[in-house]
Short mmCIF file of C-alpha atoms in Angstrom, two decimals:
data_model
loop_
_atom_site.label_atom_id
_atom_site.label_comp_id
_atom_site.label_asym_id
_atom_site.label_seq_id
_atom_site.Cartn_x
_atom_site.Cartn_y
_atom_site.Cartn_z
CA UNK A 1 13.19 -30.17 32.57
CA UNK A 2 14.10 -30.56 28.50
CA UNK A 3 12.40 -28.47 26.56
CA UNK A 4 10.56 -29.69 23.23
CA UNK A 5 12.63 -29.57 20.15
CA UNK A 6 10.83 -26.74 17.71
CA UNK A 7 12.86 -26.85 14.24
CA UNK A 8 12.09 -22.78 12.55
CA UNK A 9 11.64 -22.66 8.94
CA UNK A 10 12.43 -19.00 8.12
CA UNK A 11 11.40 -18.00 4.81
CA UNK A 12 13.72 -15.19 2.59
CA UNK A 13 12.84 -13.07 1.53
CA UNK A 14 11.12 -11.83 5.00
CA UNK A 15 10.40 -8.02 6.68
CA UNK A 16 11.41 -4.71 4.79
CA UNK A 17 11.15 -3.88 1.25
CA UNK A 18 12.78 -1.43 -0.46
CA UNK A 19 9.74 0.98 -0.53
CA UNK A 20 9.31 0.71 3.24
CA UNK A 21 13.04 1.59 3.92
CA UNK A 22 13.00 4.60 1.69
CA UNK A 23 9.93 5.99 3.50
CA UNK A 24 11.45 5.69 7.11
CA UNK A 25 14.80 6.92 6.03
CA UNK A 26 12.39 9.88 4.28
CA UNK A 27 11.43 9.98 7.82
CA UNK A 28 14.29 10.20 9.74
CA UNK A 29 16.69 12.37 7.71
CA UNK A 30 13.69 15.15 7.68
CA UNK A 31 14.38 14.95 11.40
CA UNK A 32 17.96 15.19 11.08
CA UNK A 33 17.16 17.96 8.94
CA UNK A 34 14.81 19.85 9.52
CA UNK A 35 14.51 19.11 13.42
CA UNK A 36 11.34 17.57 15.24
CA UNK A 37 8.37 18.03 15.09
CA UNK A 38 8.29 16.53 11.50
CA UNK A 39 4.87 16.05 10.63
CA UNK A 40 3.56 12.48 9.20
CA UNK A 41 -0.02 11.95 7.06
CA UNK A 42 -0.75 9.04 7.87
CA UNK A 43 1.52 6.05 9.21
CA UNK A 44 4.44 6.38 7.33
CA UNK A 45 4.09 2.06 7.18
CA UNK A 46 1.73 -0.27 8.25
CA UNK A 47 3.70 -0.87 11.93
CA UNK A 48 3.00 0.33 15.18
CA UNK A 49 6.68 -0.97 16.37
CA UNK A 50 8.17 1.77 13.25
CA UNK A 51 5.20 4.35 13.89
CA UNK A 52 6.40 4.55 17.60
CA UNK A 53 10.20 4.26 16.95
CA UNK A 54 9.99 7.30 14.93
CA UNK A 55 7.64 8.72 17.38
CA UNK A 56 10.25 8.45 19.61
CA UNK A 57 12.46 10.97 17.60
CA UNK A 58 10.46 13.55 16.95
CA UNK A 59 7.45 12.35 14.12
CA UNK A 60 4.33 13.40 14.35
CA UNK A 61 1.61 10.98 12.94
CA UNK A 62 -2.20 12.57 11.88
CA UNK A 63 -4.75 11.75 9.38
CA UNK A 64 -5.37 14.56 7.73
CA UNK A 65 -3.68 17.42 6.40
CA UNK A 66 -5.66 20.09 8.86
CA UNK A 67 -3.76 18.94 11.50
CA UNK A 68 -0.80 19.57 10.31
CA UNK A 69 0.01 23.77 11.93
CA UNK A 70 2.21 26.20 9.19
CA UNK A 71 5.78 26.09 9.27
CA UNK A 72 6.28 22.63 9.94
CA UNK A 73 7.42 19.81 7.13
CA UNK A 74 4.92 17.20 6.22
CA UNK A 75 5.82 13.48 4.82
CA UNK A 76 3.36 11.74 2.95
CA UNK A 77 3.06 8.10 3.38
CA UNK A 78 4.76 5.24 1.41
CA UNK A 79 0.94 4.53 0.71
CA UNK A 80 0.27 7.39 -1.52
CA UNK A 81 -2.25 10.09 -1.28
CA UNK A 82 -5.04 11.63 -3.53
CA UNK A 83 -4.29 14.49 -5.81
CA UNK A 84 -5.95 16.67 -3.60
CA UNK A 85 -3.87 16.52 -0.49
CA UNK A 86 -0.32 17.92 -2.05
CA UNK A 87 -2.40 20.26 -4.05
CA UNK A 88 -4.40 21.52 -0.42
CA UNK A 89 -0.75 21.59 1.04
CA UNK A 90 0.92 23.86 -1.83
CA UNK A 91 -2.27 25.71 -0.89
CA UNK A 92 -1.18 26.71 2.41
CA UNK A 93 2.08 26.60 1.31
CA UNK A 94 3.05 23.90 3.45
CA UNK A 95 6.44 21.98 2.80
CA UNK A 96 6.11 18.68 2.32
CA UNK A 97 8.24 15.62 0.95
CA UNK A 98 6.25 12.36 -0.72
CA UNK A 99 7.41 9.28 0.46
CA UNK A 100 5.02 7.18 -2.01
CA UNK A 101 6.41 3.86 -2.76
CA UNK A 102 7.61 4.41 -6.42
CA UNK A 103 6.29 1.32 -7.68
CA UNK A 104 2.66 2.91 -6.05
CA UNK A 105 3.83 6.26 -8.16
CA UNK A 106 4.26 3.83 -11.06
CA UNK A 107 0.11 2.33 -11.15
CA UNK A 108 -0.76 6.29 -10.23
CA UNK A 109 1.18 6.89 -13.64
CA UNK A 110 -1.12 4.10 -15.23
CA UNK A 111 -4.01 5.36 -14.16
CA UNK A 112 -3.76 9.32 -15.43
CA UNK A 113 -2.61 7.64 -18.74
CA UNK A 114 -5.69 5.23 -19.09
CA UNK A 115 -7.69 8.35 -18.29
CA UNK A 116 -5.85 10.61 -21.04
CA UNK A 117 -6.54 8.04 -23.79
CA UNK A 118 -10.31 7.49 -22.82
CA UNK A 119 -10.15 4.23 -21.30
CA UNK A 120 -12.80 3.49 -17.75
CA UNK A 121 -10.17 2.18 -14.88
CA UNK A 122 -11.26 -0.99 -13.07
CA UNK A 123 -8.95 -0.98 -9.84
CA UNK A 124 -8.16 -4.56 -8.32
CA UNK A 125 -7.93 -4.02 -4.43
CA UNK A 126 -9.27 -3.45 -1.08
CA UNK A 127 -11.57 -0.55 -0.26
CA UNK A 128 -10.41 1.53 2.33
CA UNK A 129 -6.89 1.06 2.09
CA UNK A 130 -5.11 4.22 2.06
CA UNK A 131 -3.39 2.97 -1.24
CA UNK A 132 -6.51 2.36 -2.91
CA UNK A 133 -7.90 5.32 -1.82
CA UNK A 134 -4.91 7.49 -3.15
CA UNK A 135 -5.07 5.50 -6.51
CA UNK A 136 -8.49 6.05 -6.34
CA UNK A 137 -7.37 9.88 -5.73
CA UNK A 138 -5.51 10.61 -9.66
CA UNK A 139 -8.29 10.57 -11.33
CA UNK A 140 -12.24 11.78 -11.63
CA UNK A 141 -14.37 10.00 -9.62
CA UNK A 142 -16.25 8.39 -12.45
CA UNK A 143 -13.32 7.29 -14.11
CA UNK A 144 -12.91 4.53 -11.93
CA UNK A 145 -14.63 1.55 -10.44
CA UNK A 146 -13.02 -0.78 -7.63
CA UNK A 147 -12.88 -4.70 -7.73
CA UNK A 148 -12.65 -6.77 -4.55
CA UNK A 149 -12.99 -9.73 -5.91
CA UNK A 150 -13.37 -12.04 -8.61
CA UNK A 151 -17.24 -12.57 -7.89
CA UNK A 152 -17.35 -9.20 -8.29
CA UNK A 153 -15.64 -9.12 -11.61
CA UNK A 154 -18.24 -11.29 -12.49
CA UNK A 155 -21.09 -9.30 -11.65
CA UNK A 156 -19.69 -5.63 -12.83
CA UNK A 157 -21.09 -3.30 -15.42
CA UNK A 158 -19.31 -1.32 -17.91
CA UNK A 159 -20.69 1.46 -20.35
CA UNK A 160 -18.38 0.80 -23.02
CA UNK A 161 -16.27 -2.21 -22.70
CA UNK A 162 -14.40 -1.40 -25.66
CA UNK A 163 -12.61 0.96 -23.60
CA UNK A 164 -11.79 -0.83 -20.89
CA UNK A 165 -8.27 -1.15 -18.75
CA UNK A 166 -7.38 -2.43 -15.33
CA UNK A 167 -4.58 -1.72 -12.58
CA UNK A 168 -3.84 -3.41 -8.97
CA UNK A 169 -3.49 -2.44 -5.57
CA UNK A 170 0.52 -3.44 -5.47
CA UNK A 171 0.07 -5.27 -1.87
CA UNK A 172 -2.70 -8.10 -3.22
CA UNK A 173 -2.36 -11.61 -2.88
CA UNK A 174 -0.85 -12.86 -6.00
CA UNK A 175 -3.13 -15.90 -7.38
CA UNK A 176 -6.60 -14.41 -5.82
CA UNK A 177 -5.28 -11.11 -8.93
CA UNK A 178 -4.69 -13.72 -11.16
CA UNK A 179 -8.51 -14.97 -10.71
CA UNK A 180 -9.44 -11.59 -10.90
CA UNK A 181 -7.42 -10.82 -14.36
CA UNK A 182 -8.95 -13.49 -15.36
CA UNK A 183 -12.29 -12.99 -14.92
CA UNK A 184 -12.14 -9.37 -16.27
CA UNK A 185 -10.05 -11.05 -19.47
CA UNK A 186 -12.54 -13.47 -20.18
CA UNK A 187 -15.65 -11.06 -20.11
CA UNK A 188 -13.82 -8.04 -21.63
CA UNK A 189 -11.84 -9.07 -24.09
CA UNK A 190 -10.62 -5.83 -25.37
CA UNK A 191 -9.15 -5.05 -21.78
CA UNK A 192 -5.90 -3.34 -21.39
CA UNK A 193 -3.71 -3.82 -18.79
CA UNK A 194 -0.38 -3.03 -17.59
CA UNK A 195 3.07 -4.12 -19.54
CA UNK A 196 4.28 -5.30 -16.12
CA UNK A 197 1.87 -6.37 -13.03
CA UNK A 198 1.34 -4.32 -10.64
CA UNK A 199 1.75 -6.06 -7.90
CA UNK A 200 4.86 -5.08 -6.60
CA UNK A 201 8.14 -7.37 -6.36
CA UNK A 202 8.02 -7.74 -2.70
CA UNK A 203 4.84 -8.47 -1.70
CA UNK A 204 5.16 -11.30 -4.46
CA UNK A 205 8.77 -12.61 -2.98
CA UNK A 206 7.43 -12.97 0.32
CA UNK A 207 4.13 -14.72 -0.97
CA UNK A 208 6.78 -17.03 -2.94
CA UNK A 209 8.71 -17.73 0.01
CA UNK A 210 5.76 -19.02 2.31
CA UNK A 211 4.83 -20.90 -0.57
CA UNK A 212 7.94 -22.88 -0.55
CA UNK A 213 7.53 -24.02 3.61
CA UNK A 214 3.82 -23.82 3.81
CA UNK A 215 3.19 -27.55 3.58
CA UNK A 216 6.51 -28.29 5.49
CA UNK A 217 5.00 -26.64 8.66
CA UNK A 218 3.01 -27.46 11.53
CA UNK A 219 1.98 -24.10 11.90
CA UNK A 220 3.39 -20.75 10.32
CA UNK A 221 3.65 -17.44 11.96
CA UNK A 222 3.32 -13.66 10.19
CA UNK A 223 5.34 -10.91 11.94
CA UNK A 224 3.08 -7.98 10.88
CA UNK A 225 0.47 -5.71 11.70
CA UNK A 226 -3.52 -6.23 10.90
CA UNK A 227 -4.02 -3.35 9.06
CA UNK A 228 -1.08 -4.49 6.69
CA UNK A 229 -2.61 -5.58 3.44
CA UNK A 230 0.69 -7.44 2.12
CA UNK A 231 1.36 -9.29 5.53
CA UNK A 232 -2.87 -10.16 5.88
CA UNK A 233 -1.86 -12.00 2.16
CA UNK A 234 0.76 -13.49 3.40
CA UNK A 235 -1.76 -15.66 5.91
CA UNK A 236 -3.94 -16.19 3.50
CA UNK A 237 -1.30 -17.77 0.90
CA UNK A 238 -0.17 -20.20 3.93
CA UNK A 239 -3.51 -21.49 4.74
CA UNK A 240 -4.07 -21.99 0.60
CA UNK A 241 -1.00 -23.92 0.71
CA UNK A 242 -2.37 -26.18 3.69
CA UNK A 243 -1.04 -25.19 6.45
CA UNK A 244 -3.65 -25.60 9.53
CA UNK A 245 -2.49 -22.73 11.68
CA UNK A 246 -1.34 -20.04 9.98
CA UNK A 247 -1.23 -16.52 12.33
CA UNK A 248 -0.72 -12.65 11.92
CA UNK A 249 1.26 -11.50 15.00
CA UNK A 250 2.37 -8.08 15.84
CA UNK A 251 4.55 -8.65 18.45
CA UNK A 252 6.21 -12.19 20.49
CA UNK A 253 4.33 -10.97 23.73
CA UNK A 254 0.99 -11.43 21.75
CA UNK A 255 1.93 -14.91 20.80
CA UNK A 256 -1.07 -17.50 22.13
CA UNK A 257 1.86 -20.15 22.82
CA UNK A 258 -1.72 -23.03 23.40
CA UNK A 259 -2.12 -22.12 19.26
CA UNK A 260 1.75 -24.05 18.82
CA UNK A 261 1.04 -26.97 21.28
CA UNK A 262 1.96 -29.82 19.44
CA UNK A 263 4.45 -28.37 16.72
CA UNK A 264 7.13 -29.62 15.48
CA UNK A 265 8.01 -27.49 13.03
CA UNK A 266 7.38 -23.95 12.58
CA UNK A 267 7.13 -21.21 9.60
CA UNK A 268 8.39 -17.67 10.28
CA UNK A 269 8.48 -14.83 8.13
CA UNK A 270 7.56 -11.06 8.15
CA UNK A 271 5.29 -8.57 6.25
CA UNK A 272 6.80 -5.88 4.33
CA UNK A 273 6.47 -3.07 6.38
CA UNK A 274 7.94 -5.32 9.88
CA UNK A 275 11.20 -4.61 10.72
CA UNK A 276 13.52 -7.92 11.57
CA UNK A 277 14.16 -7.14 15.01
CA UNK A 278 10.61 -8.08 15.35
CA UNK A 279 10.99 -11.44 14.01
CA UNK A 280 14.66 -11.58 16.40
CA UNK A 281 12.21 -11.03 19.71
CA UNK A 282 9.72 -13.68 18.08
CA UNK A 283 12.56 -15.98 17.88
CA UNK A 284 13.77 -14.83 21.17
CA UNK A 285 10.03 -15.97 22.73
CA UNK A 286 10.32 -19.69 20.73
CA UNK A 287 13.45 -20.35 22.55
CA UNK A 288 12.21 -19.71 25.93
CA UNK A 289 10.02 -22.33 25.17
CA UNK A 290 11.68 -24.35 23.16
CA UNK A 291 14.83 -25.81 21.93
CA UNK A 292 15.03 -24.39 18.56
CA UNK A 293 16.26 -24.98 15.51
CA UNK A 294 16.72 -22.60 12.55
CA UNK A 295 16.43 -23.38 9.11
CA UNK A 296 17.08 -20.77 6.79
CA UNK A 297 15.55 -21.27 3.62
CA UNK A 298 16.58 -19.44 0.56
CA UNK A 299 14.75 -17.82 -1.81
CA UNK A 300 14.90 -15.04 -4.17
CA UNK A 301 17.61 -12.10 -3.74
CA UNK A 302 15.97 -8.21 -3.34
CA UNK A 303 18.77 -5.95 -4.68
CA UNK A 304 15.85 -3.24 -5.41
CA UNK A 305 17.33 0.36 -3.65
CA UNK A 306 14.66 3.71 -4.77
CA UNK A 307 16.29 7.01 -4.77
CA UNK A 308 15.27 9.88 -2.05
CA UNK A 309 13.37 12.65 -3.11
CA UNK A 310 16.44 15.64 -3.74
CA UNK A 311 15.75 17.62 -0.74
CA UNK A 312 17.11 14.77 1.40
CA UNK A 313 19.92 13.03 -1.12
CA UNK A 314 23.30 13.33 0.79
CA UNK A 315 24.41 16.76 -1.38
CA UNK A 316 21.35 18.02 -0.36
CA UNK A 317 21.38 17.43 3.23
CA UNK A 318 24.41 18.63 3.77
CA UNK A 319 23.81 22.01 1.88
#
């Protein structure tokens, strides 16, 4: 029996950003040397398929720093951490490596300087999400107030809106900031925000790129996990665009093949923290089931590489 024709419109840029690879390869050449167990804080990404690949070799993941025994090396996450964790591990004089996303670093940066000048912080992002909560983490407590949304914006109170500024979670879904921004812009005019967005180049390259099939598709899939804030955004932005089905999938065996009965053609593309052999297997699955085509479409080109911290750079690891 034939199977149905399924034409695959695969968005680029897709899966890893630059951030992400630096933190695994943070990972991995602790291991290499230092020698397992190398401790984690935290998932190193947002990816149970990484998480358990490094696993595999030796990493240990925990959520907090007092589980983390002396003498072993501790990574922090690409997410970034309060002030208070690498200043409780130079406490017990633990050795640890940061594997913040620089461009993470870069808003952390913002933030101490806002709070060095005088200005109140008002932080565009999610609660709860270990980035916001280490942004949240460089600076007093009541020198910053979170923003989920733009009917918050609306409704927020300021002591002194003279001396006002705002950053971003970097992982946020492009337009819903922009409502934000505006918001805050229109009600505090003296706002000051940052030279460049924060946002991070990534997360809006892969928004981009589902932008550009969204209305082609039938359906679009999202190789990523649900804790990931920049692959959640990337459903979101397909469903804005029009597409009726868009869906967050981990892996191809959790694929709910009654949810692509009837399509035609089909939107792919992964998170940032979702490796491409992930997005291989889901291909793998659609051909089982279908005689698939792949169209490739372009879109723009990541050239972005971030230094390791010293202790690992190739001199250094083979000292």
């Amino acid at each position: 029996m034939s199977k149905r024709p399924l034409t695959v419109l695969l968005a680029n840029p897709r899966g890893f950003c630059a951030g992400v690879e630096r933190a695994i390869e943070i990972v991995e050449r602790a291991l290499q040397k230092y020698g397992a167990p190398v401790y984690v804080r935290h998932e190193i990404v947002h990816n149970r398929f990484v998480v358990e690949s490094l696993e595999a070799k030796g990493a240990v993941f925990v959520e907090e720093l007092d589980e983390v025994p002396e003498g072993v090396p501790v990574i922090f996450s690409a997410h970034g951490v309060p002030k208070e964790v690498p200043t409780e591990a130079e406490r017990r004089e633990l050795f640890y490596l940061d594997a913040t996303c620089p461009l993470v670093s870069k808003v952390h940066r913002e933030a101490e300087r806002h709070v060095r000048v005088g200005h109140h912080i008002l932080l565009i992002g999610h609660a709860g999400h270990p980035e916001v909560v280490g942004t949240m983490g460089q600076v007093p407590e009541n020198a910053i107030q979170l923003v989920e949304s733009a009917a918050e914006a609306e409704q927020i109170t300021v002591a002194d809106p003279e001396n006002l500024a705002y950053i971003t979670q970097t992982t946020l879904s492009v337009d819903d900031t922009a409502e934000i921004i505006a918001v805050l812009r229109r009600r505090f005019p003296q706002i000051h925000g940052p030279k460049k967005e924060d946002i991070c180049y990534a997360t809006t390259n892969r928004q981009e790129a589902v932008k550009s099939i969204a209305q082609n598709c039938d359906a679009l899939l999202v190789v990523g996990a649900p804790n990931s804030s920049n692959s959640q955004r990337l459903v979101e932005v397909a469903e804005r665009e029009g597409c009726k089905i868009a869906i967050l999938v981990q892996r191809a065996e959790d694929l709910d093949w009654s949810q692509l009965a009837g399509v035609s053609t089909l939107g792919l593309t992964a998170g940032a923290s979702a490796p491409e052999v992930l997005v291989e297997e889901v291909l793998e699955a659609c051909r089982a089931h279908f005689d698939v085509t792949i169209q490739e479409v372009s879109g723009a080109v990541e050239d972005v590489i971030f230094k390791l911290p010293k202790e690992l750079s190739d001199r250094a690891a083979t000292a």
